[in-house]
Short mmCIF file of N, CA and C in Angstrom, two decimals:
data_model
loop_
_atom_site.label_atom_id
_atom_site.label_comp_id
_atom_site.label_asym_id
_atom_site.label_seq_id
_atom_site.Cartn_x
_atom_site.Cartn_y
_atom_site.Cartn_z
N UNK A 1 77.38 8.52 -153.57
CA UNK A 1 78.20 9.39 -152.70
C UNK A 1 77.65 9.59 -151.11
N UNK A 2 76.34 9.52 -151.29
CA UNK A 2 75.62 9.60 -149.87
C UNK A 2 75.77 8.26 -149.18
N UNK A 3 75.92 7.29 -149.81
CA UNK A 3 76.22 5.90 -149.10
C UNK A 3 77.62 5.93 -148.39
N UNK A 4 78.49 6.39 -149.09
CA UNK A 4 79.94 6.43 -148.72
C UNK A 4 80.06 7.36 -147.48
N UNK A 5 79.39 8.45 -147.73
CA UNK A 5 79.25 9.55 -146.41
C UNK A 5 78.65 8.81 -145.33
N UNK A 6 77.45 8.22 -145.46
CA UNK A 6 76.83 7.46 -144.37
C UNK A 6 77.80 6.26 -143.86
N UNK A 7 78.55 5.76 -144.56
CA UNK A 7 79.24 4.58 -144.09
C UNK A 7 80.37 5.18 -143.15
N UNK A 8 81.03 6.30 -143.67
CA UNK A 8 82.12 7.05 -142.90
C UNK A 8 81.54 7.60 -141.60
N UNK A 9 80.23 8.10 -141.90
CA UNK A 9 79.72 8.72 -140.54
C UNK A 9 79.52 7.65 -139.43
N UNK A 10 78.96 6.40 -140.01
CA UNK A 10 78.69 5.36 -139.08
C UNK A 10 80.00 4.71 -138.46
N UNK A 11 81.04 4.59 -139.27
CA UNK A 11 82.26 4.11 -138.65
C UNK A 11 82.78 5.10 -137.61
N UNK A 12 82.62 6.46 -137.79
CA UNK A 12 83.11 7.58 -136.88
C UNK A 12 82.37 7.30 -135.60
N UNK A 13 81.09 7.16 -135.70
CA UNK A 13 80.29 6.94 -134.51
C UNK A 13 80.59 5.80 -133.84
N UNK A 14 80.89 4.67 -134.61
CA UNK A 14 81.16 3.37 -134.03
C UNK A 14 82.47 3.32 -133.14
N UNK A 15 83.57 4.09 -133.69
CA UNK A 15 84.74 4.38 -133.01
C UNK A 15 84.44 5.13 -131.81
N UNK A 16 83.77 6.26 -132.05
CA UNK A 16 83.46 6.90 -130.66
C UNK A 16 82.79 6.16 -129.67
N UNK A 17 81.92 5.33 -129.87
CA UNK A 17 81.11 4.48 -129.00
C UNK A 17 82.20 3.39 -128.32
N UNK A 18 83.14 2.93 -129.16
CA UNK A 18 84.15 1.90 -128.57
C UNK A 18 85.27 2.39 -128.00
N UNK A 19 85.56 3.79 -128.09
CA UNK A 19 86.81 4.29 -127.49
C UNK A 19 86.50 4.48 -125.98
N UNK A 20 87.35 4.14 -125.12
CA UNK A 20 87.33 4.17 -123.71
C UNK A 20 87.72 5.68 -123.22
N UNK A 21 86.83 6.47 -122.39
CA UNK A 21 87.28 7.71 -121.81
C UNK A 21 87.88 7.37 -120.47
N UNK A 22 89.08 7.98 -120.30
CA UNK A 22 89.63 7.91 -119.05
C UNK A 22 91.02 8.41 -119.21
N UNK A 23 91.88 8.39 -118.03
CA UNK A 23 93.30 8.82 -118.01
C UNK A 23 94.13 7.68 -118.41
N UNK A 24 95.26 8.03 -119.09
CA UNK A 24 96.16 7.16 -119.38
C UNK A 24 97.21 7.08 -118.07
N UNK A 25 98.03 5.95 -118.02
CA UNK A 25 98.72 5.73 -116.77
C UNK A 25 99.81 6.89 -116.83
N UNK A 26 100.48 7.34 -118.00
CA UNK A 26 101.29 8.43 -118.01
C UNK A 26 100.68 9.90 -117.33
N UNK A 27 99.55 10.00 -117.63
CA UNK A 27 98.75 11.36 -117.37
C UNK A 27 98.62 11.11 -115.75
N UNK A 28 98.08 9.89 -115.23
CA UNK A 28 98.00 9.87 -113.88
C UNK A 28 99.25 9.99 -112.97
N UNK A 29 100.27 9.56 -113.67
CA UNK A 29 101.61 9.70 -113.04
C UNK A 29 102.16 11.16 -112.92
N UNK A 30 101.67 11.81 -114.02
CA UNK A 30 102.18 13.23 -113.95
C UNK A 30 101.38 14.14 -113.02
N UNK A 31 100.04 13.82 -112.89
CA UNK A 31 99.24 14.51 -111.98
C UNK A 31 99.82 14.32 -110.50
N UNK A 32 99.91 13.08 -110.12
CA UNK A 32 100.46 12.66 -108.87
C UNK A 32 101.91 13.13 -108.60
N UNK A 33 102.84 13.29 -109.48
CA UNK A 33 103.97 14.02 -109.34
C UNK A 33 103.81 15.51 -109.16
N UNK A 34 102.99 15.99 -109.74
CA UNK A 34 102.63 17.62 -109.48
C UNK A 34 102.03 17.68 -108.01
N UNK A 35 101.23 16.98 -107.60
CA UNK A 35 100.56 17.01 -106.47
C UNK A 35 101.57 16.78 -105.11
N UNK A 36 102.65 15.93 -105.52
CA UNK A 36 103.70 15.62 -104.39
C UNK A 36 104.70 16.88 -104.36
N UNK A 37 104.79 17.56 -105.46
CA UNK A 37 105.67 18.67 -105.41
C UNK A 37 104.88 19.84 -104.66
N UNK A 38 103.69 20.08 -105.08
CA UNK A 38 102.94 20.94 -104.44
C UNK A 38 102.83 20.79 -102.78
N UNK A 39 102.69 19.46 -102.46
CA UNK A 39 102.59 19.06 -100.89
C UNK A 39 104.01 19.41 -100.33
N UNK A 40 105.06 19.13 -101.05
CA UNK A 40 106.46 19.22 -100.46
C UNK A 40 106.70 20.79 -100.35
N UNK A 41 106.17 21.62 -101.07
CA UNK A 41 106.29 22.95 -100.82
C UNK A 41 105.43 23.60 -99.73
N UNK A 42 104.14 23.00 -99.77
CA UNK A 42 102.93 23.66 -98.91
C UNK A 42 103.31 23.23 -97.27
N UNK A 43 103.80 22.04 -97.11
CA UNK A 43 103.90 21.57 -95.56
C UNK A 43 104.67 22.43 -94.91
N UNK A 44 106.09 22.71 -95.37
CA UNK A 44 106.66 23.71 -94.45
C UNK A 44 106.12 25.03 -94.24
N UNK A 45 105.48 25.61 -95.33
CA UNK A 45 104.96 26.96 -95.32
C UNK A 45 104.00 26.85 -94.31
N UNK A 46 103.08 25.78 -94.38
CA UNK A 46 102.05 25.88 -93.24
C UNK A 46 102.58 25.73 -91.91
N UNK A 47 103.57 24.84 -91.72
CA UNK A 47 104.22 24.64 -90.41
C UNK A 47 104.68 25.85 -89.94
N UNK A 48 105.38 26.70 -90.79
CA UNK A 48 106.01 28.01 -90.27
C UNK A 48 105.14 28.85 -89.99
N UNK A 49 103.74 28.86 -90.79
CA UNK A 49 102.67 29.86 -90.24
C UNK A 49 102.17 29.53 -89.04
N UNK A 50 101.92 28.22 -88.70
CA UNK A 50 101.51 27.90 -87.36
C UNK A 50 102.27 28.16 -86.27
N UNK A 51 103.69 28.15 -86.48
CA UNK A 51 104.47 28.50 -85.39
C UNK A 51 104.58 29.92 -85.21
N UNK A 52 104.57 30.59 -86.30
CA UNK A 52 104.55 32.08 -86.23
C UNK A 52 103.23 32.73 -85.50
N UNK A 53 102.15 31.99 -85.74
CA UNK A 53 100.98 32.20 -85.01
C UNK A 53 101.02 31.86 -83.63
N UNK A 54 101.50 30.85 -83.21
CA UNK A 54 101.76 30.58 -81.82
C UNK A 54 102.60 31.51 -81.03
N UNK A 55 103.56 31.95 -81.76
CA UNK A 55 104.71 32.93 -81.28
C UNK A 55 104.05 34.33 -81.03
N UNK A 56 103.03 34.70 -81.85
CA UNK A 56 102.41 35.99 -81.85
C UNK A 56 101.47 35.95 -80.65
N UNK A 57 100.75 34.75 -80.52
CA UNK A 57 99.65 34.68 -79.56
C UNK A 57 100.62 34.72 -78.09
N UNK A 58 101.60 34.01 -78.07
CA UNK A 58 102.41 33.84 -76.71
C UNK A 58 102.87 35.32 -76.42
N UNK A 59 103.39 36.02 -77.19
CA UNK A 59 103.82 37.38 -77.08
C UNK A 59 102.82 38.48 -76.73
N UNK A 60 101.68 38.11 -77.44
CA UNK A 60 100.32 39.06 -77.01
C UNK A 60 99.75 38.71 -75.58
N UNK A 61 99.92 37.29 -75.32
CA UNK A 61 99.49 37.16 -73.84
C UNK A 61 100.59 37.73 -72.93
N UNK A 62 101.73 37.75 -73.08
CA UNK A 62 102.73 38.43 -72.13
C UNK A 62 102.63 40.01 -72.16
N UNK A 63 102.16 40.42 -73.34
CA UNK A 63 101.97 41.89 -73.07
C UNK A 63 100.75 42.12 -72.40
N UNK A 64 99.69 41.29 -72.46
CA UNK A 64 98.45 41.56 -71.78
C UNK A 64 98.90 41.55 -70.30
N UNK A 65 99.32 40.49 -69.87
CA UNK A 65 99.68 40.33 -68.34
C UNK A 65 100.65 41.58 -67.94
N UNK A 66 101.59 41.86 -68.72
CA UNK A 66 102.52 42.99 -68.34
C UNK A 66 101.79 44.29 -68.10
N UNK A 67 100.78 44.54 -69.00
CA UNK A 67 100.06 45.81 -68.91
C UNK A 67 99.07 45.68 -67.75
N UNK A 68 98.48 44.58 -67.43
CA UNK A 68 97.53 44.20 -66.26
C UNK A 68 98.50 44.53 -64.99
N UNK A 69 99.84 44.17 -64.95
CA UNK A 69 100.65 44.29 -63.74
C UNK A 69 101.21 45.69 -63.55
N UNK A 70 101.12 46.17 -64.74
CA UNK A 70 101.76 47.82 -64.71
C UNK A 70 100.51 48.56 -63.99
N UNK A 71 99.24 48.29 -64.58
CA UNK A 71 98.07 49.03 -63.80
C UNK A 71 97.99 48.72 -62.51
N UNK A 72 98.13 47.58 -62.13
CA UNK A 72 97.84 47.26 -60.77
C UNK A 72 98.99 47.94 -59.93
N UNK A 73 100.12 47.91 -60.38
CA UNK A 73 101.11 48.67 -59.66
C UNK A 73 100.85 50.29 -59.40
N UNK A 74 100.32 50.75 -60.77
CA UNK A 74 100.18 52.19 -60.56
C UNK A 74 99.01 52.30 -59.65
N UNK A 75 97.94 51.56 -59.46
CA UNK A 75 96.79 51.78 -58.56
C UNK A 75 97.44 51.57 -57.29
N UNK A 76 98.29 50.60 -56.95
CA UNK A 76 98.78 50.59 -55.62
C UNK A 76 99.68 51.72 -55.29
N UNK A 77 100.43 52.29 -56.15
CA UNK A 77 101.40 53.51 -55.71
C UNK A 77 100.31 54.51 -55.45
N UNK A 78 99.19 54.62 -56.30
CA UNK A 78 98.24 55.69 -55.95
C UNK A 78 97.42 55.53 -54.86
N UNK A 79 97.79 54.38 -53.88
CA UNK A 79 96.88 53.90 -52.79
C UNK A 79 95.52 53.66 -53.12
N UNK A 80 95.17 53.10 -54.39
CA UNK A 80 93.77 52.62 -54.61
C UNK A 80 93.89 51.03 -54.60
N UNK A 81 93.56 50.67 -53.36
CA UNK A 81 93.55 49.06 -53.27
C UNK A 81 92.24 48.36 -53.38
N UNK A 82 91.40 49.03 -53.93
CA UNK A 82 89.95 48.58 -54.15
C UNK A 82 89.74 47.50 -55.29
N UNK A 83 90.45 47.63 -56.27
CA UNK A 83 90.50 46.66 -57.50
C UNK A 83 90.98 45.37 -57.33
N UNK A 84 92.27 45.13 -56.57
CA UNK A 84 92.89 43.97 -56.50
C UNK A 84 92.74 43.40 -55.02
N UNK A 85 93.16 44.16 -54.02
CA UNK A 85 93.21 43.70 -52.87
C UNK A 85 92.94 44.84 -51.65
N UNK A 86 92.94 44.61 -50.60
CA UNK A 86 92.79 45.71 -49.49
C UNK A 86 94.03 46.14 -48.92
N UNK A 87 95.29 45.40 -49.31
CA UNK A 87 96.50 46.03 -48.77
C UNK A 87 97.49 45.62 -49.82
N UNK A 88 98.46 46.67 -50.13
CA UNK A 88 99.31 46.49 -51.20
C UNK A 88 100.24 45.34 -51.00
N UNK A 89 100.70 44.91 -49.83
CA UNK A 89 101.56 43.79 -49.58
C UNK A 89 100.96 42.55 -49.97
N UNK A 90 99.64 42.40 -50.17
CA UNK A 90 99.09 41.13 -50.17
C UNK A 90 98.63 40.99 -51.85
N UNK A 91 98.83 41.98 -52.74
CA UNK A 91 98.26 41.85 -54.15
C UNK A 91 99.30 41.21 -54.83
N UNK A 92 98.80 39.89 -55.34
CA UNK A 92 99.80 38.81 -56.14
C UNK A 92 99.21 38.99 -57.45
N UNK A 93 100.18 38.38 -58.31
CA UNK A 93 99.98 38.09 -59.86
C UNK A 93 98.68 37.33 -59.94
N UNK A 94 98.36 36.48 -59.20
CA UNK A 94 97.10 35.70 -59.15
C UNK A 94 95.89 36.71 -58.94
N UNK A 95 96.04 37.62 -58.14
CA UNK A 95 95.03 38.70 -57.79
C UNK A 95 94.67 39.37 -59.05
N UNK A 96 95.76 39.90 -59.72
CA UNK A 96 95.54 40.68 -60.81
C UNK A 96 94.86 40.05 -62.01
N UNK A 97 95.55 38.75 -62.23
CA UNK A 97 95.12 37.89 -63.25
C UNK A 97 93.51 37.46 -63.04
N UNK A 98 93.12 37.19 -61.75
CA UNK A 98 91.73 37.09 -61.40
C UNK A 98 90.90 38.20 -61.76
N UNK A 99 91.40 39.42 -61.23
CA UNK A 99 90.58 40.69 -61.27
C UNK A 99 90.25 41.07 -62.80
N UNK A 100 91.30 40.83 -63.54
CA UNK A 100 91.30 41.26 -64.90
C UNK A 100 90.67 40.19 -65.88
N UNK A 101 90.40 39.03 -65.22
CA UNK A 101 89.98 37.79 -65.91
C UNK A 101 90.58 37.47 -67.36
N UNK A 102 92.10 37.56 -67.15
CA UNK A 102 92.85 37.13 -68.30
C UNK A 102 93.50 35.63 -68.11
N UNK A 103 93.65 35.11 -69.22
CA UNK A 103 94.23 33.72 -69.14
C UNK A 103 95.60 33.79 -69.86
N UNK A 104 96.59 33.64 -68.98
CA UNK A 104 97.94 33.62 -69.60
C UNK A 104 98.71 32.31 -69.26
N UNK A 105 99.03 31.56 -70.10
CA UNK A 105 99.58 30.05 -69.65
C UNK A 105 101.08 30.44 -69.13
N UNK A 106 101.44 29.76 -68.08
CA UNK A 106 102.71 29.88 -67.57
C UNK A 106 103.91 29.39 -68.41
N UNK A 107 103.53 28.23 -69.27
CA UNK A 107 104.42 27.79 -70.33
C UNK A 107 103.62 27.53 -71.68
N UNK A 108 104.60 27.69 -72.62
CA UNK A 108 104.03 27.69 -74.17
C UNK A 108 104.94 26.82 -74.97
N UNK A 109 104.44 25.64 -75.70
CA UNK A 109 105.20 25.07 -76.46
C UNK A 109 105.11 25.43 -77.90
N UNK A 110 106.14 25.94 -78.56
CA UNK A 110 106.23 26.25 -80.01
C UNK A 110 107.30 25.42 -80.60
N UNK A 111 106.76 24.60 -81.77
CA UNK A 111 107.62 23.66 -82.24
C UNK A 111 108.01 22.68 -81.21
N UNK A 112 109.35 22.45 -80.94
CA UNK A 112 109.87 21.61 -80.12
C UNK A 112 110.54 22.17 -78.74
N UNK A 113 110.31 23.41 -78.74
CA UNK A 113 110.71 24.43 -77.65
C UNK A 113 109.63 24.67 -76.76
N UNK A 114 109.96 24.68 -75.30
CA UNK A 114 109.01 25.02 -74.42
C UNK A 114 109.44 26.25 -73.69
N UNK A 115 108.55 27.19 -73.59
CA UNK A 115 109.01 28.73 -73.09
C UNK A 115 108.34 28.66 -71.83
N UNK A 116 109.04 29.35 -70.92
CA UNK A 116 108.42 29.67 -69.48
C UNK A 116 108.28 31.29 -69.16
N UNK A 117 107.12 31.61 -68.77
CA UNK A 117 106.94 32.96 -68.45
C UNK A 117 107.69 33.63 -67.34
N UNK A 118 108.43 34.68 -67.78
CA UNK A 118 109.43 35.35 -66.61
C UNK A 118 109.16 36.82 -66.69
N UNK A 119 109.42 37.51 -65.59
CA UNK A 119 109.34 38.83 -65.31
C UNK A 119 110.85 39.60 -65.51
N UNK A 120 110.88 40.32 -66.36
CA UNK A 120 112.21 41.03 -66.23
C UNK A 120 112.21 42.37 -65.52
N UNK A 121 112.95 42.40 -64.49
CA UNK A 121 112.98 43.51 -63.49
C UNK A 121 113.86 44.62 -64.18
N UNK A 122 114.63 44.51 -65.00
CA UNK A 122 115.46 45.57 -65.59
C UNK A 122 114.36 46.66 -66.22
N UNK A 123 113.49 45.88 -67.23
CA UNK A 123 112.69 47.00 -68.04
C UNK A 123 111.20 46.60 -67.81
N UNK A 124 110.85 45.90 -66.70
CA UNK A 124 109.65 45.83 -66.27
C UNK A 124 108.58 45.28 -67.11
N UNK A 125 109.13 44.04 -67.78
CA UNK A 125 108.28 43.38 -68.89
C UNK A 125 108.23 41.85 -68.79
N UNK A 126 107.13 41.34 -69.30
CA UNK A 126 106.94 39.94 -69.38
C UNK A 126 107.57 39.26 -70.65
N UNK A 127 108.26 38.12 -70.27
CA UNK A 127 108.81 37.50 -71.64
C UNK A 127 108.48 35.87 -71.48
N UNK A 128 108.54 35.25 -72.51
CA UNK A 128 108.65 33.76 -72.44
C UNK A 128 110.02 33.50 -72.77
N UNK A 129 110.80 32.59 -72.04
CA UNK A 129 112.15 32.37 -72.08
C UNK A 129 112.38 30.80 -72.05
N UNK A 130 113.24 30.34 -72.85
CA UNK A 130 113.63 28.77 -72.88
C UNK A 130 115.03 28.92 -72.72
N UNK A 131 115.62 28.58 -71.51
CA UNK A 131 116.89 28.85 -71.17
C UNK A 131 117.49 30.28 -71.23
N UNK A 132 118.37 30.47 -72.37
CA UNK A 132 118.81 31.74 -72.83
C UNK A 132 118.19 32.27 -74.07
N UNK A 133 117.09 31.29 -74.69
CA UNK A 133 116.46 31.80 -75.90
C UNK A 133 115.22 32.65 -75.39
N UNK A 134 114.92 33.64 -75.95
CA UNK A 134 113.95 34.54 -75.54
C UNK A 134 112.98 34.54 -76.77
N UNK A 135 111.52 34.39 -76.60
CA UNK A 135 110.62 34.27 -77.48
C UNK A 135 110.62 35.67 -78.38
N UNK A 136 110.78 36.55 -77.75
CA UNK A 136 110.78 37.94 -78.32
C UNK A 136 112.34 38.19 -78.68
N UNK A 137 112.61 37.81 -79.91
CA UNK A 137 114.08 37.81 -80.38
C UNK A 137 114.62 39.19 -80.51
N UNK A 138 113.69 40.33 -80.48
CA UNK A 138 114.15 41.64 -80.71
C UNK A 138 114.82 42.23 -79.42
N UNK A 139 114.60 41.38 -78.34
CA UNK A 139 115.27 41.89 -76.97
C UNK A 139 116.31 40.73 -76.52
N UNK A 140 117.32 41.26 -76.07
CA UNK A 140 118.27 40.52 -75.45
C UNK A 140 118.19 40.69 -73.92
N UNK A 141 118.03 39.55 -73.14
CA UNK A 141 117.98 39.74 -71.63
C UNK A 141 119.07 39.29 -70.90
N UNK A 142 119.35 39.77 -69.76
CA UNK A 142 120.37 39.46 -68.82
C UNK A 142 119.84 38.45 -67.98
N UNK A 143 120.15 37.26 -67.72
CA UNK A 143 119.72 36.31 -66.81
C UNK A 143 119.52 36.51 -65.39
N UNK A 144 120.26 37.51 -64.82
CA UNK A 144 120.14 37.97 -63.40
C UNK A 144 118.81 38.68 -63.11
N UNK A 145 118.25 39.13 -64.04
CA UNK A 145 116.92 40.11 -63.88
C UNK A 145 115.76 39.40 -63.97
N UNK A 146 115.90 38.02 -64.43
CA UNK A 146 114.64 37.38 -64.67
C UNK A 146 114.08 36.71 -63.31
N UNK A 147 112.76 36.64 -63.25
CA UNK A 147 112.08 36.15 -62.15
C UNK A 147 111.04 35.29 -62.68
N UNK A 148 110.71 34.01 -62.27
CA UNK A 148 109.87 33.08 -62.77
C UNK A 148 108.28 33.70 -62.48
N UNK A 149 107.60 33.72 -63.28
CA UNK A 149 106.26 34.26 -63.00
C UNK A 149 105.27 33.38 -63.44
N UNK A 150 104.46 32.87 -62.39
CA UNK A 150 103.47 31.84 -62.55
C UNK A 150 101.97 32.67 -62.69
N UNK A 151 101.60 32.86 -63.99
CA UNK A 151 100.45 33.81 -64.15
C UNK A 151 99.08 32.89 -63.83
N UNK A 152 99.19 31.67 -63.83
CA UNK A 152 98.03 30.87 -63.46
C UNK A 152 98.19 30.30 -62.15
N UNK A 153 98.84 30.83 -61.35
CA UNK A 153 99.02 30.37 -60.04
C UNK A 153 97.59 30.76 -59.17
N UNK A 154 97.46 30.13 -57.99
CA UNK A 154 96.30 30.28 -57.18
C UNK A 154 96.59 31.50 -56.26
N UNK A 155 95.73 31.75 -55.45
CA UNK A 155 95.84 33.11 -54.68
C UNK A 155 96.87 33.20 -53.75
N UNK A 156 97.51 31.98 -53.42
CA UNK A 156 98.77 31.76 -52.52
C UNK A 156 99.91 32.08 -53.32
N UNK A 157 99.88 32.49 -54.51
CA UNK A 157 101.16 32.76 -55.22
C UNK A 157 102.08 33.82 -54.58
N UNK A 158 103.25 33.47 -54.51
CA UNK A 158 104.37 34.35 -53.67
C UNK A 158 104.74 35.70 -54.57
N UNK A 159 104.35 35.80 -55.74
CA UNK A 159 104.76 36.87 -56.63
C UNK A 159 103.76 38.14 -56.36
N UNK A 160 104.36 38.82 -55.57
CA UNK A 160 103.52 40.05 -55.14
C UNK A 160 103.84 41.35 -56.22
N UNK A 161 102.80 42.06 -56.61
CA UNK A 161 103.09 43.02 -57.51
C UNK A 161 104.02 44.00 -57.25
N UNK A 162 104.17 44.53 -56.03
CA UNK A 162 105.15 45.53 -55.56
C UNK A 162 106.64 45.02 -55.92
N UNK A 163 106.86 43.65 -55.37
CA UNK A 163 108.08 43.15 -55.51
C UNK A 163 108.52 42.87 -56.97
N UNK A 164 107.69 42.92 -57.83
CA UNK A 164 108.13 42.82 -59.28
C UNK A 164 108.66 44.14 -59.75
N UNK A 165 108.27 45.19 -59.25
CA UNK A 165 108.73 46.50 -59.64
C UNK A 165 110.01 47.03 -58.72
N UNK A 166 110.07 46.54 -57.65
CA UNK A 166 111.42 47.08 -56.72
C UNK A 166 112.47 46.64 -57.49
N UNK A 167 113.36 47.65 -57.77
CA UNK A 167 114.74 47.38 -58.46
C UNK A 167 115.89 47.44 -57.43
#
């Protein structure tokens, strides 16, 4: 009986040695199909997340510039010309950007759309606008109140802070 048991054990060990370890073609195809499905789901989600992040960043930049311009306007109205310039008529958007050391791009590209920075005189706010499409979709703008605003302009920029707030 021991001989029979030894022969069975030897055959089992021989089969284990001779058997190849690896994946079958069917297993490989199933794994590739699962990965393709996961990629098809993940790519649009990642793309949407990137666009949402770019949109949030642009809106934050516009709000930063808006607050800096409102602060400059308040200081000019209070006749404090020391921060931005010596004369209220000469304080430009570029002076405010330089004094506050902020970087706000004049245009941003989100997806295939390019948005341009604009000042809305009606509500004294900065917006990124693409034709009639506003990046801040919660606000409806009227076209006549918008003024192109070049936040990255040099000191010769014609946009004077007081003229932005004059209604």
